[in-house]
Amino acid sequence: REEAADKLQAIESLAAKIQTVCRKYPTSGVGSGTFGWGSSVLGKDRFMALVPDEEEVAKASSEQEKLNAWRNGSLCWWDTQDSFKNREEPKGIVRILSITKIWVEA
């Protein structure tokens, strides 16, 4: 039980550290939008965060079940950090288990 609690604390701490604002571009490509203010060419800022599966968290009665909720969680994005804090529905979701590759452009 103590091991599960330590893992849960570590995951929650790491998830909080990687919350960030990033630029999201349309899936149809950068050149597909119109030019000017509000252009999709410029992309839009989004607040991103990892979150556990909320239904599993609500049903969890042990630390191990809470860990499973993280395993089945998602990388989500909202218009703003305030939207996230106010527990609004995310604009988009990617299940953590479906992420197979990550790269960072410097």
GROMACS .gro file of N, CA and C in nm:
model
  318
    1ARG      N    1   0.083  -0.120   0.000
    1ARG     CA    2   0.000   0.000   0.000
    1ARG      C    3   0.087   0.125   0.000
    2GLU      N    4   0.192   0.121   0.079
    2GLU     CA    5   0.280   0.237   0.087
    2GLU      C    6   0.349   0.261  -0.048
    3GLU      N    7   0.387   0.151  -0.115
    3GLU     CA    8   0.451   0.163  -0.246
    3GLU      C    9   0.356   0.228  -0.347
    4ALA      N   10   0.231   0.186  -0.348
    4ALA     CA   11   0.131   0.245  -0.438
    4ALA      C   12   0.111   0.393  -0.406
    5ALA      N   13   0.108   0.427  -0.279
    5ALA     CA   14   0.091   0.568  -0.239
    5ALA      C   15   0.210   0.652  -0.286
    6ASP      N   16   0.332   0.597  -0.276
    6ASP     CA   17   0.451   0.669  -0.322
    6ASP      C   18   0.447   0.689  -0.473
    7LYS      N   19   0.406   0.586  -0.547
    7LYS     CA   20   0.396   0.596  -0.692
    7LYS      C   21   0.291   0.699  -0.731
    8LEU      N   22   0.179   0.697  -0.663
    8LEU     CA   23   0.071   0.791  -0.692
    8LEU      C   24   0.116   0.934  -0.669
    9GLN      N   25   0.187   0.957  -0.558
    9GLN     CA   26   0.237   1.091  -0.529
    9GLN      C   27   0.337   1.136  -0.636
   10ALA      N   28   0.424   1.046  -0.681
   10ALA     CA   29   0.522   1.079  -0.784
   10ALA      C   30   0.453   1.114  -0.916
   11ILE      N   31   0.353   1.037  -0.954
   11ILE     CA   32   0.281   1.063  -1.079
   11ILE      C   33   0.209   1.197  -1.073
   12GLU      N   34   0.141   1.224  -0.962
   12GLU     CA   35   0.069   1.351  -0.948
   12GLU      C   36   0.165   1.469  -0.951
   13SER      N   37   0.281   1.453  -0.891
   13SER     CA   38   0.382   1.560  -0.891
   13SER      C   39   0.436   1.585  -1.031
   14LEU      N   40   0.467   1.477  -1.104
   14LEU     CA   41   0.517   1.492  -1.241
   14LEU      C   42   0.411   1.550  -1.333
   15ALA      N   43   0.287   1.508  -1.317
   15ALA     CA   44   0.179   1.560  -1.400
   15ALA      C   45   0.163   1.711  -1.379
   16ALA      N   46   0.176   1.755  -1.255
   16ALA     CA   47   0.165   1.899  -1.226
   16ALA      C   48   0.281   1.976  -1.289
   17LYS      N   49   0.399   1.916  -1.292
   17LYS     CA   50   0.518   1.984  -1.348
   17LYS      C   51   0.511   2.002  -1.498
   18ILE      N   52   0.443   1.912  -1.568
   18ILE     CA   53   0.442   1.923  -1.713
   18ILE      C   54   0.320   1.998  -1.768
   19GLN      N   55   0.235   2.048  -1.681
   19GLN     CA   56   0.125   2.133  -1.730
   19GLN      C   57   0.187   2.254  -1.798
   20THR      N   58   0.136   2.290  -1.915
   20THR     CA   59   0.198   2.399  -1.989
   20THR      C   60   0.103   2.459  -2.091
   21VAL      N   61   0.137   2.577  -2.138
   21VAL     CA   62   0.068   2.639  -2.251
   21VAL      C   63   0.154   2.611  -2.374
   22CYS      N   64   0.091   2.567  -2.479
   22CYS     CA   65   0.165   2.543  -2.604
   22CYS      C   66   0.082   2.591  -2.722
   23ARG      N   67   0.143   2.592  -2.837
   23ARG     CA   68   0.077   2.637  -2.960
   23ARG      C   69   0.023   2.517  -3.034
   24LYS      N   70  -0.107   2.519  -3.067
   24LYS     CA   71  -0.171   2.411  -3.141
   24LYS      C   72  -0.205   2.462  -3.281
   25TYR      N   73  -0.169   2.384  -3.380
   25TYR     CA   74  -0.200   2.417  -3.519
   25TYR      C   75  -0.310   2.325  -3.569
   26PRO      N   76  -0.384   2.367  -3.670
   26PRO     CA   77  -0.493   2.283  -3.720
   26PRO      C   78  -0.439   2.152  -3.777
   27THR      N   79  -0.516   2.045  -3.762
   27THR     CA   80  -0.472   1.916  -3.813
   27THR      C   81  -0.468   1.913  -3.965
   28SER      N   82  -0.538   2.006  -4.029
   28SER     CA   83  -0.539   2.010  -4.175
   28SER      C   84  -0.415   2.077  -4.232
   29GLY      N   85  -0.325   2.125  -4.147
   29GLY     CA   86  -0.201   2.183  -4.195
   29GLY      C   87  -0.194   2.332  -4.173
   30VAL      N   88  -0.073   2.383  -4.161
   30VAL     CA   89  -0.051   2.524  -4.131
   30VAL      C   90  -0.099   2.614  -4.243
   31GLY      N   91  -0.087   2.572  -4.368
   31GLY     CA   92  -0.120   2.658  -4.480
   31GLY      C   93  -0.265   2.658  -4.520
   32SER      N   94  -0.352   2.593  -4.446
   32SER     CA   95  -0.490   2.578  -4.491
   32SER      C   96  -0.583   2.690  -4.444
   33GLY      N   97  -0.535   2.777  -4.358
   33GLY     CA   98  -0.622   2.879  -4.301
   33GLY      C   99  -0.615   3.009  -4.378
   34THR      N  100  -0.687   3.108  -4.329
   34THR     CA  101  -0.682   3.241  -4.387
   34THR      C  102  -0.573   3.319  -4.317
   35PHE      N  103  -0.531   3.428  -4.376
   35PHE     CA  104  -0.426   3.510  -4.317
   35PHE      C  105  -0.488   3.627  -4.244
   36GLY      N  106  -0.416   3.679  -4.145
   36GLY     CA  107  -0.465   3.793  -4.068
   36GLY      C  108  -0.492   3.756  -3.925
   37TRP      N  109  -0.549   3.849  -3.848
   37TRP     CA  110  -0.575   3.827  -3.706
   37TRP      C  111  -0.671   3.710  -3.688
   38GLY      N  112  -0.638   3.620  -3.595
   38GLY     CA  113  -0.722   3.504  -3.571
   38GLY      C  114  -0.698   3.393  -3.671
   39SER      N  115  -0.596   3.407  -3.752
   39SER     CA  116  -0.567   3.310  -3.855
   39SER      C  117  -0.525   3.176  -3.796
   40SER      N  118  -0.573   3.070  -3.856
   40SER     CA  119  -0.530   2.937  -3.812
   40SER      C  120  -0.384   2.913  -3.847
   41VAL      N  121  -0.330   2.993  -3.940
   41VAL     CA  122  -0.189   2.980  -3.976
   41VAL      C  123  -0.101   3.010  -3.855
   42LEU      N  124  -0.148   3.099  -3.769
   42LEU     CA  125  -0.070   3.137  -3.651
   42LEU      C  126  -0.081   3.035  -3.539
   43GLY      N  127  -0.177   2.948  -3.546
   43GLY     CA  128  -0.199   2.853  -3.439
   43GLY      C  129  -0.270   2.919  -3.322
   44LYS      N  130  -0.304   2.839  -3.224
   44LYS     CA  131  -0.373   2.893  -3.107
   44LYS      C  132  -0.308   2.837  -2.982
   45ASP      N  133  -0.298   2.922  -2.880
   45ASP     CA  134  -0.243   2.877  -2.753
   45ASP      C  135  -0.346   2.788  -2.684
   46ARG      N  136  -0.297   2.680  -2.625
   46ARG     CA  137  -0.381   2.587  -2.550
   46ARG      C  138  -0.308   2.548  -2.423
   47PHE      N  139  -0.384   2.529  -2.316
   47PHE     CA  140  -0.328   2.479  -2.191
   47PHE      C  141  -0.338   2.327  -2.194
   48MET      N  142  -0.226   2.258  -2.170
   48MET     CA  143  -0.223   2.112  -2.175
   48MET      C  144  -0.192   2.054  -2.038
   49ALA      N  145  -0.256   1.942  -2.008
   49ALA     CA  146  -0.232   1.875  -1.880
   49ALA      C  147  -0.264   1.726  -1.893
   50LEU      N  148  -0.191   1.646  -1.816
   50LEU     CA  149  -0.224   1.504  -1.802
   50LEU      C  150  -0.325   1.490  -1.689
   51VAL      N  151  -0.429   1.412  -1.713
   51VAL     CA  152  -0.532   1.393  -1.611
   51VAL      C  153  -0.568   1.245  -1.601
   52PRO      N  154  -0.601   1.199  -1.481
   52PRO     CA  155  -0.644   1.059  -1.467
   52PRO      C  156  -0.787   1.043  -1.520
   53ASP      N  157  -0.827   0.919  -1.542
   53ASP     CA  158  -0.964   0.890  -1.581
   53ASP      C  159  -1.055   0.926  -1.464
   54GLU      N  160  -1.139   1.028  -1.482
   54GLU     CA  161  -1.220   1.080  -1.372
   54GLU      C  162  -1.321   0.980  -1.318
   55GLU      N  163  -1.378   0.898  -1.405
   55GLU     CA  164  -1.475   0.798  -1.358
   55GLU      C  165  -1.407   0.696  -1.268
   56GLU      N  166  -1.285   0.656  -1.305
   56GLU     CA  167  -1.212   0.560  -1.222
   56GLU      C  168  -1.169   0.622  -1.090
   57VAL      N  169  -1.131   0.750  -1.092
   57VAL     CA  170  -1.094   0.819  -0.968
   57VAL      C  171  -1.213   0.823  -0.874
   58ALA      N  172  -1.331   0.853  -0.927
   58ALA     CA  173  -1.452   0.864  -0.844
   58ALA      C  174  -1.486   0.730  -0.778
   59LYS      N  175  -1.457   0.619  -0.846
   59LYS     CA  176  -1.489   0.487  -0.794
   59LYS      C  177  -1.375   0.427  -0.711
   60ALA      N  178  -1.257   0.486  -0.717
   60ALA     CA  179  -1.139   0.428  -0.653
   60ALA      C  180  -1.152   0.425  -0.502
   61SER      N  181  -1.123   0.309  -0.444
   61SER     CA  182  -1.126   0.296  -0.299
   61SER      C  183  -0.988   0.260  -0.243
   62SER      N  184  -0.887   0.254  -0.332
   62SER     CA  185  -0.751   0.223  -0.288
   62SER      C  186  -0.651   0.303  -0.373
   63GLU      N  187  -0.529   0.311  -0.323
   63GLU     CA  188  -0.423   0.380  -0.397
   63GLU      C  189  -0.396   0.309  -0.530
   64GLN      N  190  -0.403   0.176  -0.530
   64GLN     CA  191  -0.380   0.100  -0.653
   64GLN      C  192  -0.486   0.133  -0.758
   65GLU      N  193  -0.610   0.148  -0.718
   65GLU     CA  194  -0.715   0.184  -0.813
   65GLU      C  195  -0.695   0.326  -0.865
   66LYS      N  196  -0.642   0.415  -0.782
   66LYS     CA  197  -0.610   0.551  -0.829
   66LYS      C  198  -0.495   0.548  -0.929
   67LEU      N  199  -0.397   0.459  -0.908
   67LEU     CA  200  -0.289   0.442  -1.006
   67LEU      C  201  -0.346   0.395  -1.140
   68ASN      N  202  -0.439   0.302  -1.135
   68ASN     CA  203  -0.503   0.254  -1.258
   68ASN      C  204  -0.575   0.367  -1.331
   69ALA      N  205  -0.632   0.459  -1.255
   69ALA     CA  206  -0.700   0.574  -1.315
   69ALA      C  207  -0.601   0.658  -1.395
   70TRP      N  208  -0.478   0.670  -1.346
   70TRP     CA  209  -0.374   0.743  -1.421
   70TRP      C  210  -0.333   0.663  -1.544
   71ARG      N  211  -0.322   0.533  -1.532
   71ARG     CA  212  -0.285   0.449  -1.647
   71ARG      C  213  -0.385   0.467  -1.760
   72ASN      N  214  -0.510   0.487  -1.725
   72ASN     CA  215  -0.616   0.504  -1.824
   72ASN      C  216  -0.651   0.652  -1.846
   73GLY      N  217  -0.561   0.740  -1.805
   73GLY     CA  218  -0.584   0.883  -1.818
   73GLY      C  219  -0.558   0.936  -1.958
   74SER      N  220  -0.554   1.068  -1.968
   74SER     CA  221  -0.543   1.134  -2.098
   74SER      C  222  -0.456   1.259  -2.091
   75LEU      N  223  -0.400   1.294  -2.205
   75LEU     CA  224  -0.338   1.423  -2.226
   75LEU      C  225  -0.448   1.509  -2.287
   76CYS      N  226  -0.485   1.617  -2.218
   76CYS     CA  227  -0.599   1.699  -2.261
   76CYS      C  228  -0.555   1.843  -2.283
   77TRP      N  229  -0.634   1.916  -2.362
   77TRP     CA  230  -0.607   2.059  -2.378
   77TRP      C  231  -0.735   2.140  -2.371
   78TRP      N  232  -0.717   2.260  -2.318
   78TRP     CA  233  -0.825   2.357  -2.298
   78TRP      C  234  -0.784   2.489  -2.360
   79ASP      N  235  -0.881   2.579  -2.379
   79ASP     CA  236  -0.849   2.713  -2.430
   79ASP      C  237  -0.753   2.786  -2.337
   80THR      N  238  -0.777   2.774  -2.205
   80THR     CA  239  -0.698   2.847  -2.107
   80THR      C  240  -0.676   2.761  -1.982
   81GLN      N  241  -0.581   2.802  -1.900
   81GLN     CA  242  -0.559   2.735  -1.773
   81GLN      C  243  -0.681   2.751  -1.682
   82ASP      N  244  -0.746   2.865  -1.691
   82ASP     CA  245  -0.867   2.886  -1.611
   82ASP      C  246  -0.976   2.785  -1.648
   83SER      N  247  -0.987   2.753  -1.777
   83SER     CA  248  -1.085   2.652  -1.819
   83SER      C  249  -1.055   2.518  -1.752
   84PHE      N  250  -0.927   2.484  -1.745
   84PHE     CA  251  -0.884   2.362  -1.678
   84PHE      C  252  -0.918   2.367  -1.529
   85LYS      N  253  -0.882   2.478  -1.464
   85LYS     CA  254  -0.906   2.492  -1.320
   85LYS      C  255  -1.054   2.490  -1.287
   86ASN      N  256  -1.137   2.540  -1.378
   86ASN     CA  257  -1.282   2.542  -1.357
   86ASN      C  258  -1.348   2.410  -1.394
   87ARG      N  259  -1.266   2.311  -1.427
   87ARG     CA  260  -1.311   2.176  -1.460
   87ARG      C  261  -1.407   2.172  -1.579
   88GLU      N  262  -1.382   2.263  -1.677
   88GLU     CA  263  -1.460   2.261  -1.801
   88GLU      C  264  -1.417   2.141  -1.885
   89GLU      N  265  -1.502   2.103  -1.979
   89GLU     CA  266  -1.468   1.994  -2.070
   89GLU      C  267  -1.346   2.035  -2.154
   90PRO      N  268  -1.251   1.944  -2.174
   90PRO     CA  269  -1.135   1.979  -2.258
   90PRO      C  270  -1.176   1.995  -2.404
   91LYS      N  271  -1.096   2.073  -2.478
   91LYS     CA  272  -1.118   2.090  -2.622
   91LYS      C  273  -1.077   1.966  -2.699
   92GLY      N  274  -0.981   1.891  -2.643
   92GLY     CA  275  -0.932   1.770  -2.708
   92GLY      C  276  -0.869   1.676  -2.609
   93ILE      N  277  -0.861   1.549  -2.649
   93ILE     CA  278  -0.811   1.444  -2.561
   93ILE      C  279  -0.730   1.345  -2.643
   94VAL      N  280  -0.617   1.301  -2.584
   94VAL     CA  281  -0.540   1.189  -2.638
   94VAL      C  282  -0.518   1.093  -2.521
   95ARG      N  283  -0.561   0.971  -2.534
   95ARG     CA  284  -0.542   0.872  -2.427
   95ARG      C  285  -0.393   0.845  -2.409
   96ILE      N  286  -0.348   0.841  -2.285
   96ILE     CA  287  -0.205   0.820  -2.255
   96ILE      C  288  -0.155   0.692  -2.319
   97LEU      N  289  -0.232   0.585  -2.313
   97LEU     CA  290  -0.188   0.457  -2.368
   97LEU      C  291  -0.172   0.458  -2.520
   98SER      N  292  -0.228   0.559  -2.587
   98SER     CA  293  -0.215   0.565  -2.733
   98SER      C  294  -0.092   0.645  -2.776
   99ILE      N  295  -0.023   0.710  -2.681
   99ILE     CA  296   0.096   0.789  -2.714
   99ILE      C  297   0.215   0.694  -2.728
  100THR      N  298   0.277   0.694  -2.845
  100THR     CA  299   0.388   0.602  -2.871
  100THR      C  300   0.520   0.672  -2.897
  101LYS      N  301   0.515   0.802  -2.930
  101LYS     CA  302   0.639   0.872  -2.960
  101LYS      C  303   0.622   1.020  -2.925
  102ILE      N  304   0.727   1.078  -2.866
  102ILE     CA  305   0.727   1.221  -2.830
  102ILE      C  306   0.859   1.279  -2.877
  103TRP      N  307   0.853   1.399  -2.937
  103TRP     CA  308   0.977   1.468  -2.973
  103TRP      C  309   0.960   1.616  -2.941
  104VAL      N  310   1.074   1.680  -2.918
  104VAL     CA  311   1.076   1.822  -2.884
  104VAL      C  312   1.163   1.893  -2.986
  105GLU      N  313   1.109   1.997  -3.046
  105GLU     CA  314   1.188   2.077  -3.139
  105GLU      C  315   1.249   2.192  -3.062
  106ALA      N  316   1.379   2.208  -3.077
  106ALA     CA  317   1.450   2.315  -3.005
  106ALA      C  318   1.440   2.446  -3.078
   0.00000   0.00000   0.00000
